[in-house]
Amino acid sequence: MLVFNLNHLLHYVLLGAVPAALGALLSTLRTGTAIVTNTRWVAVFFIALTLVAGWFVVDAWVDMLPLIGTIIGTYSIFCLSGIKMRVGFLLGAICWLANNLIVGSIGGTLLEATIIATNSATIYRLNRCSDSVAAHS
């Protein structure tokens, strides 16, 4: 996941998409931190950092999409679990998909579409599995 985020960082820098590059950088730092700790205070720190740093790079409302996606991902990774976490990741991926379409990132668009499809399938399977367990109880 760390390499994935670093790859995105370089990709968006090369595209000149500064807000997306910032979102990818913060996602890299957040993911690395989440490996070590999983507290709400860390989530608050990264969300605040995203908001403050975003203030300096956002020129138009569409520039907020990758930062919103980053904030949703941060909240999801530190504060949610199970299906709720997956739904959070799905919502964040939708923000990133919209961003990728706007900045013209074909690879990013295909990647986020794949993530959305995979997360949707996983949410469906987890929900179906929990329904099956509940029915047998």
Short mmCIF file of C-alpha atoms in Angstrom, two decimals:
data_model
loop_
_atom_site.label_atom_id
_atom_site.label_comp_id
_atom_site.label_asym_id
_atom_site.label_seq_id
_atom_site.Cartn_x
_atom_site.Cartn_y
_atom_site.Cartn_z
CA MET A 1 0.00 0.00 0.00
CA LEU A 2 2.88 2.36 0.76
CA VAL A 3 4.46 1.74 -2.65
CA PHE A 4 1.04 2.19 -4.25
CA ASN A 5 0.65 5.63 -2.62
CA LEU A 6 4.22 6.67 -3.50
CA ASN A 7 3.54 5.70 -7.12
CA HIS A 8 0.43 7.87 -7.07
CA LEU A 9 2.40 10.76 -5.62
CA LEU A 10 4.90 10.68 -8.48
CA HIS A 11 2.11 10.21 -11.04
CA TYR A 12 0.20 13.30 -9.88
CA VAL A 13 3.37 15.39 -9.61
CA LEU A 14 4.13 14.54 -13.26
CA LEU A 15 0.55 15.49 -14.21
CA GLY A 16 0.91 18.80 -12.38
CA ALA A 17 -2.07 17.93 -10.17
CA VAL A 18 -0.81 19.45 -6.93
CA PRO A 19 -3.88 18.75 -4.73
CA ALA A 20 -3.89 15.11 -5.85
CA ALA A 21 -0.14 14.85 -5.21
CA LEU A 22 -0.71 16.29 -1.73
CA GLY A 23 -3.51 13.77 -1.13
CA ALA A 24 -1.24 10.93 -2.25
CA LEU A 25 1.59 12.16 -0.01
CA LEU A 26 -0.69 12.39 3.01
CA SER A 27 -2.16 8.96 2.19
CA THR A 28 1.37 7.54 2.13
CA LEU A 29 2.19 9.04 5.53
CA ARG A 30 -1.19 7.98 6.93
CA THR A 31 -0.85 4.40 5.72
CA GLY A 32 2.66 4.13 7.15
CA THR A 33 1.42 5.47 10.47
CA ALA A 34 -1.58 3.12 10.49
CA ILE A 35 0.83 0.17 10.39
CA VAL A 36 2.23 1.29 13.74
CA THR A 37 -0.78 2.77 15.55
CA ASN A 38 -4.53 2.89 15.20
CA THR A 39 -5.92 5.67 17.39
CA ARG A 40 -8.52 8.33 16.72
CA TRP A 41 -6.06 11.08 17.68
CA VAL A 42 -3.86 10.12 14.75
CA ALA A 43 -6.92 10.32 12.50
CA VAL A 44 -7.70 13.80 13.85
CA PHE A 45 -4.09 14.85 13.24
CA PHE A 46 -4.07 13.66 9.60
CA ILE A 47 -7.51 15.11 8.87
CA ALA A 48 -6.43 18.48 10.30
CA LEU A 49 -3.15 18.30 8.36
CA THR A 50 -5.05 17.59 5.14
CA LEU A 51 -7.40 20.52 5.74
CA VAL A 52 -4.58 22.96 6.56
CA ALA A 53 -2.31 21.86 3.71
CA GLY A 54 -5.27 21.75 1.33
CA TRP A 55 -6.05 25.38 2.13
CA PHE A 56 -2.82 26.36 0.37
CA VAL A 57 -3.20 24.24 -2.80
CA VAL A 58 -6.92 24.33 -3.62
CA ASP A 59 -7.79 26.81 -6.38
CA ALA A 60 -11.22 25.48 -7.39
CA TRP A 61 -13.84 23.24 -5.83
CA VAL A 62 -12.75 20.28 -7.98
CA ASP A 63 -9.30 20.48 -6.38
CA MET A 64 -10.97 19.40 -3.14
CA LEU A 65 -11.97 15.97 -4.50
CA PRO A 66 -8.68 14.15 -3.82
CA LEU A 67 -8.42 15.82 -0.42
CA ILE A 68 -11.96 14.78 0.49
CA GLY A 69 -11.07 11.26 -0.66
CA THR A 70 -7.96 11.38 1.55
CA ILE A 71 -9.98 12.55 4.56
CA ILE A 72 -12.58 9.82 4.07
CA GLY A 73 -9.81 7.22 3.74
CA THR A 74 -8.11 8.54 6.88
CA TYR A 75 -11.30 8.37 8.91
CA SER A 76 -12.06 4.91 7.55
CA ILE A 77 -8.64 3.41 8.24
CA PHE A 78 -8.40 4.73 11.82
CA CYS A 79 -12.01 4.82 13.01
CA LEU A 80 -13.99 2.14 11.17
CA SER A 81 -13.84 -1.60 10.61
CA GLY A 82 -15.54 -4.29 8.58
CA ILE A 83 -18.24 -3.26 6.13
CA LYS A 84 -18.31 0.33 7.40
CA MET A 85 -14.60 0.69 6.64
CA ARG A 86 -15.13 -0.74 3.15
CA VAL A 87 -17.99 1.69 2.50
CA GLY A 88 -15.69 4.52 3.58
CA PHE A 89 -13.00 3.29 1.20
CA LEU A 90 -15.64 3.09 -1.54
CA LEU A 91 -16.70 6.70 -0.99
CA GLY A 92 -13.08 7.86 -0.97
CA ALA A 93 -12.42 5.95 -4.19
CA ILE A 94 -15.37 7.70 -5.84
CA CYS A 95 -13.77 11.05 -4.99
CA TRP A 96 -10.46 9.89 -6.43
CA LEU A 97 -12.20 8.52 -9.54
CA ALA A 98 -13.81 11.89 -10.18
CA ASN A 99 -10.45 13.59 -9.66
CA ASN A 100 -8.74 11.22 -12.10
CA LEU A 101 -11.35 11.88 -14.75
CA ILE A 102 -10.91 15.65 -14.30
CA VAL A 103 -7.08 15.64 -14.40
CA GLY A 104 -7.01 13.21 -17.33
CA SER A 105 -5.37 10.27 -15.58
CA ILE A 106 -6.36 7.24 -17.64
CA GLY A 107 -4.42 4.79 -15.48
CA GLY A 108 -5.74 6.37 -12.28
CA THR A 109 -9.29 6.22 -13.62
CA LEU A 110 -8.97 2.53 -14.47
CA LEU A 111 -7.35 1.79 -11.13
CA GLU A 112 -10.04 3.55 -9.09
CA ALA A 113 -12.78 1.89 -11.15
CA THR A 114 -11.19 -1.46 -10.29
CA ILE A 115 -10.96 -0.53 -6.61
CA ILE A 116 -14.63 0.51 -6.63
CA ALA A 117 -15.67 -2.77 -8.27
CA THR A 118 -13.55 -4.85 -5.88
CA ASN A 119 -14.76 -2.98 -2.79
CA SER A 120 -18.38 -3.26 -3.95
CA ALA A 121 -17.99 -7.02 -4.44
CA THR A 122 -16.33 -7.38 -1.04
CA ILE A 123 -19.07 -5.36 0.68
CA TYR A 124 -21.69 -7.54 -1.01
CA ARG A 125 -19.93 -10.77 0.05
CA LEU A 126 -19.39 -9.59 3.63
CA ASN A 127 -23.00 -8.47 3.89
CA ARG A 128 -24.27 -11.75 2.42
CA CYS A 129 -22.04 -13.73 4.78
CA SER A 130 -23.27 -11.81 7.83
CA ASP A 131 -26.88 -12.31 6.71
CA SER A 132 -26.20 -16.04 6.37
CA VAL A 133 -24.69 -16.23 9.86
CA ALA A 134 -27.63 -14.29 11.32
CA ALA A 135 -30.12 -16.61 9.59
CA HIS A 136 -28.47 -19.67 11.12
CA SER A 137 -28.41 -18.23 14.65
#
